[in-house]
Amino acid sequence: MAEEKEPLFSKKNRALLSDPLNDNNPITVQVLGICSALAITVQLKPAVVMAIAVLFVVCASNVTVSLLRNLIPSRIRIIVQLLIVASLVIIVDQVLKAYAYDVSKELSVFVGLIITNCIVMGRLEAFALGNGPWRAFLDGIGNAAGYGFILILVAFFRELLGSGKLFGEEVLGHKGKHMPIDAVGLDEAAAQLLDMSTGLYALGYQNNGFMLLSPMALITVGIIIWAQRYKNRKLIEK
Amino acid sequence: MDRNSNSYTFLFAIIMVVVIASILAFLATALKPMQDANVRNEKMQNILSTIGVKVDRDHAEADYKKYIKEYSLKKDGSIDKEVKAFNIDLKKEIKKDPEVQRYPIYIAEKDGKKYYIVPLFGKGLWDDIWGYIALQGDRNTIVGAVFDHKGETPGLGAEIATDVFQNQFIGKQILKEPNGDYTTNNFVSVKTVKGGAPMGDKHGVDGISGGTITSDKLSEMVAERLEHYLPYFKQY
Amino acid sequence: MELVNIFIRSIFIDNMIFAYFLGMCSYLAVSKTVKTSAGMGAAVIFVLSITVPINYLLNEYVLKPGALSWLNPAYGVGSKDEIDLSFLSFIMFIAVIASMVQLVEMVVEKFAPALYNALGIFLPLIAVNCAILGGSLFMQQKDFSNIAESFSFGLGSGIGWFLAIVAIAAIREKITYSNVPEPLKGLGITFIITGLMAIGFMSFSGITL
């Protein structure tokens, strides 16, 4: 086979990694894998864990299917692929429950939904069935990274604007308790409870709680697509 | 062998299923003790945190044994020795008739003081919410509370799981008059107040802005659960 | 009463698309015309209301901890040989779904060839439609007390999905006549409209019957 004589990171192989990040992004261009993803983009931490879990599942299933590609009977290939993906997801789920219990609670059913993440099945059908394991592995990394990139970007904006935090740390200053107008005559102990705001909040900035609700995930993605297509005009739909 | 023949397809499917099933069964059996321990330890950690004992999850069990004794109560407040309180699944228990329900209570002794910890369970806006609330020896003043939830809106209803919200309960009282009268007439519980509780309100905490329904459901849960323990509290 | 409550909640409040973003891939891909989207929506209703109850039975009598106690009381909850197969639920659910979808595909191909042609490659994709697996996983998480409740949940979720896709398809048909900024055309504007529709649906939250 000619492809095995190529250097590991030939130009063609590098494109497998870089294409899905922009020109062929699985979320914003191929419209795959949005389903299970957006509900966990309220905070950065679960989004990052989700991205890593998807990276693992896409790469491992791509390599497995690619290794088995000459053995799988074509009539039952979809169910075989589903079986492989489902078992990998079960492995992720079980390991998370045992070693990262807090995260597994946050992701709840959405770990299971990686199975039906269209990126996974899409890459298996479109790529892994016809390519060698190394190329399938790179393709998996590229696509999962393109997916994770959008996921983390959305989560970044939602957590920052919605709750003024990143990874649960307050980055825009501390939001003190709202001081009611009739609180002037308070005794000292009560006044201490009303700790004052710092940072941006001291200037009157407020969190936009709306960013935390599900509709804003969709609108954020919509705006990201807008920005991307504005820069990269060949992606514009006619 | 012909890849499209029936026998090959069957053979492939059988091998595949056997291999995958054995891998998964092995993994699940190997990890199960750790997963169960996580669930148990988290419960212990939650119970301990209401009386101000902060431990990390892996060390919760030792401290739990040191501080906590557990009892199951009947409806009239007497202790049922047959049922182990820690194993009661409130989610299932709460669906039973109040007459036959068993009410778990955890009694802690720390630095010579006695605390009564009541487990809570109820419905939030989207899904289950639960928690623990600890009362002082007077069985009236709250010393700590933890809440958790399955699917409340992150950043809104889900704020019930934050320290900021939970710490508000400290020092609040569940009785109208702190005179040891444990009848339902004197029982007011602690309520969340939309827009913020007034200064010095002994029975109110600030509700969560944008999470009013979750806050209300939480008040309901606290009142509903605590009320069942009044007969027991009366006995002392 | 509980049944009606679950039904209404799963259509309007816990809407698959607007609250959980499930089934977005086919939602975006098939929503260009009302006719095809109605077909797709009907297929989802059908598959959801079959698979959720089946998976409920599977969960109740095979998978969940102690579920095998009908075989031998020694396998029940709390006894020494308690059997917990819940780690297999993903695989079992997806297998049931895949076979049910295959069945639906064959039925549609036989009795409604026009619809079959219109839906093209999307019918097999229902198997990997997140809404279907999501329905079963939520069913497991919500711990319904009987099969009627799970059916009501499956049917309601399906109808909710149907409403969402037909509504967006109708809007997309009209929007082709509007002057949308070029980079926003197609996908971008669809996302934003879906977001706006989700805001509308949020006004249902908190309803109990």
XYZ file of C-alpha atoms in Angstrom:
683
model
C 0.000 0.000 0.000
C 1.302 3.376 -0.970
C -0.034 5.255 1.997
C 2.086 3.292 4.449
C 5.264 4.622 2.890
C 4.230 8.178 3.622
C 5.854 9.949 6.543
C 3.623 9.890 9.617
C 2.861 13.577 9.374
C 2.732 14.113 5.617
C 0.844 17.080 4.286
C -2.177 14.925 3.611
C -2.158 13.587 7.142
C -1.763 17.038 8.629
C -4.805 18.145 6.702
C -6.755 15.377 8.435
C -5.981 17.153 11.678
C -6.439 20.767 10.646
C -9.401 20.611 8.256
C -12.032 19.817 10.856
C -10.939 22.789 12.922
C -12.156 25.288 10.360
C -13.113 24.463 6.761
C -14.747 21.206 7.637
C -15.735 21.712 11.240
C -18.092 18.933 12.281
C -20.447 21.258 14.150
C -20.570 24.486 12.212
C -20.122 23.084 8.705
C -21.099 19.422 8.638
C -23.872 19.976 11.214
C -23.034 16.834 13.127
C -22.940 16.071 16.809
C -24.788 19.075 18.128
C -27.344 16.918 19.848
C -25.648 15.653 22.930
C -23.321 18.569 23.256
C -25.074 21.841 23.854
C -26.895 20.934 27.030
C -23.619 20.632 28.895
C -22.093 23.913 27.761
C -23.335 25.949 30.705
C -19.996 25.582 32.445
C -16.527 24.997 31.107
C -15.610 22.006 33.227
C -18.233 19.542 32.005
C -17.706 20.816 28.458
C -13.997 19.998 28.657
C -14.691 16.551 30.113
C -17.268 15.931 27.381
C -14.744 16.979 24.724
C -12.150 14.583 26.150
C -14.682 11.742 26.381
C -15.713 12.296 22.759
C -12.047 12.467 21.709
C -11.437 9.103 23.326
C -14.530 7.485 21.839
C -14.014 8.847 18.315
C -10.337 7.884 18.175
C -10.747 4.461 19.751
C -13.761 3.535 17.641
C -12.144 4.875 14.479
C -9.038 2.755 15.076
C -11.013 -0.341 16.055
C -13.309 -0.180 13.048
C -10.389 0.587 10.786
C -8.510 -2.477 12.064
C -11.585 -4.628 11.581
C -12.606 -3.037 8.271
C -11.680 -6.080 6.211
C -13.416 -8.444 8.598
C -16.756 -6.770 9.252
C -19.536 -8.297 7.128
C -21.058 -5.382 5.245
C -24.634 -6.458 5.939
C -24.348 -5.958 9.691
C -21.770 -3.203 9.689
C -24.017 -0.516 11.219
C -24.950 -2.661 14.177
C -21.333 -3.747 14.626
C -20.244 -0.109 14.646
C -22.965 0.759 17.137
C -21.859 -2.114 19.320
C -18.244 -0.951 19.315
C -19.197 2.644 20.035
C -21.655 1.646 22.753
C -19.073 -0.490 24.542
C -16.485 2.281 24.418
C -19.036 4.678 25.857
C -19.893 2.214 28.618
C -16.180 2.036 29.433
C -16.006 5.836 29.645
C -19.147 5.935 31.791
C -17.985 3.238 34.197
C -14.523 4.738 34.571
C -15.955 8.200 35.205
C -18.319 6.824 37.828
C -15.446 5.117 39.618
C -12.698 7.729 39.333
C -14.406 11.058 38.639
C -17.726 10.730 40.404
C -18.495 14.459 40.573
C -18.030 14.921 36.851
C -20.084 11.863 36.022
C -22.949 13.311 38.062
C -22.809 16.548 36.106
C -22.801 14.816 32.737
C -25.528 12.336 33.780
C -27.310 10.925 30.721
C -25.251 12.938 28.281
C -22.362 10.463 28.483
C -24.696 7.833 27.092
C -25.682 10.146 24.298
C -22.128 10.076 22.916
C -23.278 6.806 21.316
C -25.668 8.683 19.114
C -23.313 11.576 18.565
C -23.471 11.744 14.801
C -19.785 12.631 14.605
C -18.814 9.198 15.846
C -20.995 7.248 13.454
C -20.366 9.725 10.673
C -16.596 9.328 10.851
C -16.859 5.545 11.077
C -18.998 5.357 7.938
C -17.222 8.028 5.975
C -13.624 7.449 6.938
C -12.649 4.541 9.168
C -14.222 1.902 6.911
C -11.951 2.904 4.040
C -8.687 3.932 5.652
C -5.825 2.529 7.692
C -5.682 2.784 11.471
C -3.136 5.609 11.646
C -5.050 7.838 9.270
C -8.300 6.935 11.029
C -6.702 7.879 14.327
C -5.638 11.302 13.010
C -9.050 11.839 11.490
C -10.603 11.007 14.844
C -8.381 13.472 16.674
C -9.064 16.194 14.131
C -12.824 15.821 14.217
C -13.068 15.455 17.953
C -10.864 18.520 18.341
C -13.037 20.521 15.954
C -16.061 19.438 17.959
C -14.411 20.095 21.310
C -13.216 23.501 20.136
C -16.757 24.732 19.437
C -18.067 23.115 22.609
C -15.465 24.842 24.760
C -15.925 28.143 22.936
C -19.667 28.101 23.598
C -19.137 27.069 27.220
C -16.558 29.847 27.651
C -18.989 32.571 26.609
C -21.923 31.099 28.500
C -20.070 30.685 31.780
C -18.268 34.023 31.518
C -21.301 36.123 30.606
C -23.827 34.053 32.505
C -22.186 33.643 35.863
C -18.987 35.696 35.628
C -16.855 32.637 36.197
C -14.426 30.417 34.331
C -13.981 26.840 35.568
C -15.969 27.937 38.619
C -13.497 30.721 39.528
C -14.777 34.273 39.705
C -12.841 36.195 37.072
C -14.838 39.396 36.833
C -14.641 40.235 40.510
C -16.859 39.247 43.376
C -20.535 40.041 43.309
C -21.556 41.216 46.756
C -25.010 41.119 48.154
C -27.501 43.552 46.722
C -27.860 46.458 49.175
C -31.493 47.447 49.587
C -32.236 51.158 49.870
C -33.880 50.812 53.276
C -30.788 49.127 54.678
C -29.228 52.378 55.846
C -30.139 52.016 59.498
C -28.621 48.554 59.908
C -26.649 47.513 62.942
C -22.986 46.713 62.390
C -23.268 42.942 62.395
C -25.900 43.031 59.691
C -23.946 45.550 57.661
C -20.940 43.230 57.630
C -23.051 40.567 56.051
C -23.640 42.885 53.120
C -20.153 42.499 51.741
C -19.510 44.890 48.897
C -18.925 44.021 45.265
C -15.474 44.173 43.731
C -14.085 44.225 40.192
C -16.515 44.853 37.365
C -19.478 44.430 39.670
C -18.395 47.504 41.622
C -18.983 49.475 38.410
C -22.534 48.228 38.236
C -21.970 45.267 35.927
C -24.542 42.482 36.172
C -24.372 38.865 35.081
C -26.661 37.992 32.229
C -28.510 35.034 33.727
C -30.147 34.453 30.378
C -26.876 33.048 29.002
C -27.357 30.077 31.317
C -30.655 29.029 29.761
C -30.791 26.577 26.904
C -31.943 28.944 24.130
C -28.762 30.967 24.437
C -26.652 27.918 23.573
C -28.365 27.814 20.185
C -28.046 31.522 19.645
C -24.368 31.449 20.639
C -23.691 28.714 18.099
C -25.620 30.711 15.522
C -23.398 33.713 16.157
C -20.217 31.611 16.028
C -21.329 30.276 12.640
C -22.005 33.819 11.498
C -18.535 34.958 12.538
C -16.863 31.965 10.965
C -18.637 32.388 7.639
C -17.980 36.081 7.614
C -14.238 35.314 7.753
C -14.403 32.266 5.515
C -16.801 33.231 2.764
C -16.560 30.036 0.762
C -18.671 28.330 3.428
C -21.674 30.578 2.761
C -24.776 28.647 1.697
C -26.464 29.804 -1.465
C -14.134 -17.373 3.895
C -16.773 -15.441 1.986
C -17.479 -12.254 3.906
C -21.069 -12.086 2.772
C -22.091 -15.634 3.549
C -24.607 -16.224 6.284
C -22.338 -18.460 8.324
C -19.561 -15.862 8.349
C -21.977 -13.150 9.434
C -23.281 -15.295 12.260
C -19.790 -16.347 13.337
C -18.614 -12.744 13.341
C -21.615 -11.590 15.331
C -21.201 -14.329 17.920
C -17.469 -13.723 18.437
C -18.074 -9.998 18.605
C -20.808 -10.287 21.226
C -18.816 -12.711 23.375
C -15.681 -10.578 23.295
C -17.509 -7.329 24.068
C -19.687 -8.866 26.748
C -16.731 -10.351 28.589
C -14.727 -7.122 28.455
C -17.664 -5.109 29.786
C -18.659 -7.613 32.439
C -15.095 -7.737 33.699
C -14.798 -3.959 33.772
C -18.142 -3.436 35.470
C -17.423 -6.028 38.145
C -13.976 -4.592 38.767
C -15.184 -1.012 39.101
C -18.429 -1.679 40.964
C -17.005 -1.617 44.511
C -15.430 1.772 43.825
C -18.641 3.165 42.350
C -20.712 1.969 45.302
C -18.157 3.357 47.713
C -18.383 6.722 45.951
C -22.142 6.842 46.429
C -21.957 5.795 50.095
C -19.099 8.100 50.926
C -20.815 11.028 49.284
C -23.865 10.466 51.444
C -21.689 10.326 54.555
C -19.796 13.408 53.448
C -23.069 15.289 52.975
C -24.378 14.263 56.381
C -21.132 15.298 58.049
C -20.951 18.635 56.297
C -24.243 19.768 57.873
C -22.609 19.781 61.308
C -19.528 21.553 60.007
C -17.253 18.543 59.590
C -15.530 19.020 56.251
C -13.906 15.842 55.002
C -13.001 14.741 51.529
C -15.011 11.902 50.140
C -12.389 9.197 50.571
C -12.099 9.763 54.309
C -15.771 10.315 55.061
C -16.385 6.844 56.456
C -13.982 7.074 59.435
C -15.403 10.409 60.585
C -18.936 9.222 59.999
C -18.418 6.301 62.345
C -16.863 8.621 64.887
C -19.680 11.167 65.053
C -22.924 9.718 63.784
C -25.488 7.286 65.118
C -28.459 6.421 62.914
C -32.031 5.502 63.800
C -35.234 4.779 61.895
C -38.372 6.306 63.310
C -41.971 5.238 63.042
C -44.683 7.787 62.439
C -45.351 8.240 66.175
C -41.675 9.018 66.775
C -40.688 5.689 68.317
C -37.554 3.945 67.107
C -37.820 0.935 64.827
C -34.730 -1.203 65.408
C -35.516 -3.532 62.508
C -34.652 -1.054 59.771
C -31.158 0.258 59.144
C -31.543 3.977 58.582
C -28.580 4.434 56.255
C -29.988 1.941 53.765
C -33.387 3.618 53.484
C -33.857 4.947 49.976
C -35.950 8.062 50.602
C -36.957 8.215 46.966
C -38.801 4.915 47.333
C -39.775 5.408 50.985
C -41.501 8.704 50.332
C -43.981 7.076 47.962
C -45.264 4.802 50.711
C -48.135 5.591 53.034
C -46.973 7.872 55.895
C -48.198 5.256 58.367
C -45.759 2.606 57.213
C -42.906 4.872 56.168
C -39.759 4.813 58.239
C -38.100 8.144 58.855
C -34.322 7.968 59.084
C -32.600 10.334 61.495
C -28.897 10.781 62.111
C -27.831 11.884 65.551
C -24.382 13.399 65.841
C -22.321 14.109 68.915
C -19.514 16.561 68.397
C -17.560 18.402 71.108
C -20.123 17.361 73.696
C -23.056 18.788 71.747
C -25.867 16.835 70.209
C -27.195 17.451 66.707
C -30.184 16.021 64.877
C -29.747 15.539 61.132
C -32.836 15.016 58.990
C -32.556 13.755 55.422
C -34.725 15.506 52.833
C -36.100 14.435 49.503
C -38.568 16.004 47.108
C -39.317 17.180 43.608
C -37.693 20.287 42.177
C -38.697 22.062 39.003
C -37.275 19.464 36.629
C -36.322 16.485 38.710
C -35.471 15.242 42.188
C -33.894 17.450 44.829
C -32.588 16.209 48.154
C -30.436 17.228 51.069
C -29.797 17.116 54.782
C -30.631 19.632 57.458
C -29.031 19.624 60.911
C -30.711 20.980 64.051
C -29.096 21.898 67.346
C -29.817 20.124 70.620
C -32.877 22.357 71.064
C -34.325 20.736 67.930
C -35.265 24.168 66.680
C -32.219 26.091 65.479
C -30.608 25.023 62.222
C -26.824 24.575 62.307
C -26.310 23.544 58.723
C -27.934 22.383 55.534
C -26.820 20.824 52.274
C -28.903 20.431 49.169
C -28.312 18.720 45.892
C -30.297 18.172 42.746
C -30.445 16.025 39.674
C -31.468 18.367 36.907
C -32.255 21.905 38.041
C -31.315 24.695 35.632
C -27.576 25.337 35.990
C -26.852 28.802 37.299
C -30.467 29.298 38.430
C -32.264 26.532 40.310
C -29.004 24.633 40.607
C -27.693 27.369 42.907
C -29.376 25.516 45.796
C -26.271 23.342 45.819
C -23.946 26.291 46.534
C -22.522 27.304 49.917
C -23.871 30.835 49.524
C -27.420 29.565 49.469
C -26.981 26.813 52.050
C -25.183 28.980 54.621
C -28.229 31.226 54.843
C -30.047 28.472 56.717
C -27.594 28.576 59.610
C -29.219 30.082 62.707
C -32.757 30.005 61.318
C -35.480 28.442 63.459
C -38.233 26.034 62.564
C -40.613 26.819 65.458
C -42.705 29.963 65.804
C -41.999 30.220 69.539
C -38.826 28.510 70.781
C -40.624 27.103 73.822
C -40.370 23.389 73.194
C -43.891 23.184 71.817
C -43.570 20.676 68.993
C -47.147 20.732 67.700
C -47.973 21.535 64.108
C -49.490 24.853 65.243
C -46.120 26.051 66.429
C -44.205 24.634 63.438
C -43.390 27.124 60.675
C -40.309 25.559 59.024
C -37.959 27.762 56.994
C -39.131 29.312 53.768
C -37.384 30.846 50.808
C -38.596 34.354 50.111
C -38.744 35.691 46.574
C -36.824 38.959 46.287
C -34.987 38.358 49.563
C -36.007 37.762 53.156
C -36.245 40.847 55.385
C -33.457 41.465 57.883
C -33.808 39.459 61.067
C -36.409 37.048 59.669
C -35.908 33.895 61.719
C -37.853 31.689 59.342
C -36.952 33.031 55.920
C -33.970 32.858 53.577
C -33.412 34.630 50.266
C -34.873 32.739 47.348
C -32.784 32.372 44.212
C -33.457 35.013 41.623
C -34.523 33.230 38.462
C -34.979 30.032 40.438
C -38.218 30.776 42.201
C -39.920 27.500 41.442
C -36.946 25.457 42.619
C -36.758 27.617 45.768
C -40.452 27.138 46.502
C -40.250 23.406 45.970
C -37.287 23.331 48.315
C -39.281 25.128 51.032
C -42.088 22.630 50.521
C -39.675 19.724 50.829
C -38.085 21.048 54.053
C -41.487 21.652 55.674
C -42.965 18.346 54.561
C -40.030 16.287 55.811
C -39.390 18.110 59.082
C -43.026 17.896 60.083
C -42.796 14.094 60.281
C -40.098 14.358 62.938
C -42.084 16.560 65.339
C -43.469 13.594 67.353
C -39.903 12.402 67.867
C -38.586 15.829 68.830
C -41.413 16.218 71.359
C -40.252 13.226 73.380
C -37.255 15.000 74.940
C -53.786 12.450 36.017
C -50.113 11.629 36.358
C -50.242 10.320 32.786
C -51.607 13.600 31.423
C -49.061 15.502 33.456
C -46.152 13.499 32.030
C -47.611 13.810 28.542
C -47.987 17.592 28.634
C -44.639 18.079 30.356
C -42.755 16.034 27.780
C -44.352 17.896 24.865
C -43.969 21.454 26.057
C -41.610 21.713 29.015
C -39.033 18.960 28.683
C -39.158 19.365 24.910
C -36.460 17.217 23.326
C -35.277 19.949 20.983
C -35.743 23.130 22.953
C -34.752 21.958 26.419
C -32.214 19.223 25.695
C -31.112 19.801 22.090
C -31.680 16.148 21.303
C -32.065 15.072 17.713
C -30.616 18.312 16.403
C -28.734 16.693 13.530
C -31.785 15.386 11.735
C -33.765 18.417 12.930
C -31.420 20.724 11.021
C -30.919 18.455 8.043
C -34.539 17.500 7.274
C -36.278 20.764 8.106
C -36.084 22.409 4.675
C -39.676 21.680 3.695
C -42.757 21.100 5.830
C -43.704 17.922 3.995
C -40.517 15.951 4.600
C -40.186 17.276 8.109
C -43.683 16.082 8.959
C -42.725 12.624 7.688
C -39.572 12.615 9.765
C -41.472 13.861 12.798
C -44.079 11.139 12.398
C -41.332 8.526 12.184
C -39.803 9.862 15.405
C -43.172 9.790 17.211
C -43.690 6.231 16.083
C -40.233 4.974 17.003
C -40.166 6.792 20.354
C -43.550 5.532 21.468
C -42.509 1.965 20.643
C -38.957 1.932 21.942
C -39.473 3.752 25.246
C -42.012 1.224 26.617
C -39.983 -1.729 25.302
C -36.856 -0.400 26.917
C -38.869 0.261 30.060
C -39.765 -3.428 30.269
C -36.171 -4.352 29.512
C -34.934 -2.048 32.257
C -37.549 -3.191 34.734
C -37.190 -6.942 34.266
C -33.609 -7.425 33.121
C -31.268 -4.534 33.661
C -31.802 -2.621 36.868
C -30.334 -3.831 40.163
C -32.299 -6.811 41.395
C -34.515 -6.836 38.288
C -33.950 -10.527 37.719
C -35.692 -11.452 40.956
C -38.559 -12.962 38.925
C -36.124 -15.697 37.844
C -34.972 -16.465 41.332
C -35.704 -14.435 44.479
C -32.032 -14.759 45.370
C -31.202 -12.255 42.612
C -33.375 -9.532 44.218
C -32.270 -6.224 45.720
C -30.340 -6.586 48.928
C -29.898 -10.357 48.754
C -26.506 -11.973 48.495
C -26.530 -12.750 44.798
C -28.018 -9.444 43.710
C -27.545 -9.019 39.981
C -27.050 -5.540 38.563
C -26.854 -5.433 34.786
C -27.452 -1.717 34.466
C -23.987 -1.254 32.954
C -25.356 -2.986 29.858
C -28.238 -0.560 29.398
C -26.602 1.582 26.688
C -25.957 -1.452 24.506
C -29.345 -3.032 25.103
C -31.223 0.206 24.443
C -29.363 0.953 21.257
C -29.873 -2.621 20.034
C -33.630 -2.398 20.598
C -33.701 0.968 18.871
C -31.674 -0.180 15.881
C -33.895 -3.182 15.306
C -37.109 -1.186 15.730
C -35.859 1.378 13.232
C -35.078 -1.392 10.781
C -38.663 -2.573 11.193
C -40.126 0.882 10.665
C -37.964 1.292 7.585
C -39.270 -1.916 6.074
C -42.884 -1.018 6.862
C -42.575 2.462 5.366
C -40.814 1.140 2.269
C -43.596 -1.371 1.720
C -46.657 0.776 2.421
C -45.558 4.342 1.660
C -42.886 4.308 -1.051
C -43.359 8.031 -1.692
C -42.531 8.861 1.891
C -39.642 6.423 1.766
C -38.157 8.222 -1.212
C -38.652 11.606 0.405
C -36.932 10.633 3.629
C -34.087 9.023 1.737
C -31.119 8.343 3.902
C -32.601 9.909 7.011
C -34.712 6.958 8.084
C -31.710 4.747 8.905
C -30.263 7.765 10.683
C -33.128 7.652 13.205
C -31.148 4.860 14.854
C -28.479 7.382 15.717
C -30.979 10.154 16.371
C -30.113 11.324 19.854
C -33.759 11.970 20.646
C -34.564 8.272 20.454
C -31.772 7.042 22.708
C -32.243 10.122 24.858
C -35.894 9.166 25.354
C -34.888 5.785 26.715
C -32.120 7.173 28.915
C -34.394 9.835 30.391
C -37.009 7.136 30.948
C -34.446 5.152 32.935
C -33.405 8.212 34.911
C -36.951 9.317 35.680
C -37.791 5.906 37.078
C -41.429 5.713 35.933
C -43.699 3.554 38.023
C -45.508 1.694 35.253
C -45.438 1.053 31.530
C -48.316 3.435 30.791
C -46.301 6.333 32.170
C -43.313 5.408 30.032
C -45.541 5.169 26.966
C -47.041 8.546 27.741
C -43.526 9.969 28.069
C -42.370 8.411 24.789
C -45.418 9.601 22.870
C -45.243 13.082 24.369
C -41.548 13.467 23.608
C -42.179 12.363 20.053
C -45.000 14.857 19.578
C -42.842 17.593 21.064
C -40.127 16.785 18.546
C -42.679 16.679 15.726
C -44.026 20.117 16.669
C -40.535 21.570 16.787
C -39.430 20.273 13.400
C -42.659 21.184 11.601
C -42.584 24.676 13.075
C -38.978 25.317 12.071
C -39.611 23.904 8.592
C -42.521 26.310 8.116
C -40.341 29.219 9.174
C -37.493 28.115 6.933
C -39.831 27.918 3.939
C -40.813 31.548 4.497
C -37.362 32.796 5.345
C -36.008 32.003 1.892
C -37.854 35.146 0.786
C -36.219 37.311 3.444
C -33.058 39.287 3.206
C -30.820 37.485 5.669
C -27.159 38.594 5.916
C -25.135 36.308 3.658
C -22.910 34.598 6.253
C -25.958 33.916 8.409
C -27.947 32.235 5.622
C -28.971 28.631 6.105
C -27.485 27.112 9.207
C -26.744 30.224 11.217
C -30.199 31.739 11.040
C -31.782 28.341 11.739
C -29.846 28.091 14.979
C -30.889 31.559 16.035
C -34.556 30.982 15.173
C -34.494 27.731 17.124
C -33.099 29.674 20.059
C -35.908 32.206 19.816
C -38.495 29.427 19.609
C -36.943 27.825 22.678
C -37.404 31.104 24.539
C -41.081 30.948 23.621
C -41.345 27.389 24.880
C -39.686 28.400 28.159
C -42.847 30.204 29.136
C -44.397 26.761 29.679
C -41.914 25.816 32.391
C -43.332 25.189 35.823
C -46.729 24.077 34.563
C -48.144 21.175 36.524
C -51.535 19.649 36.026
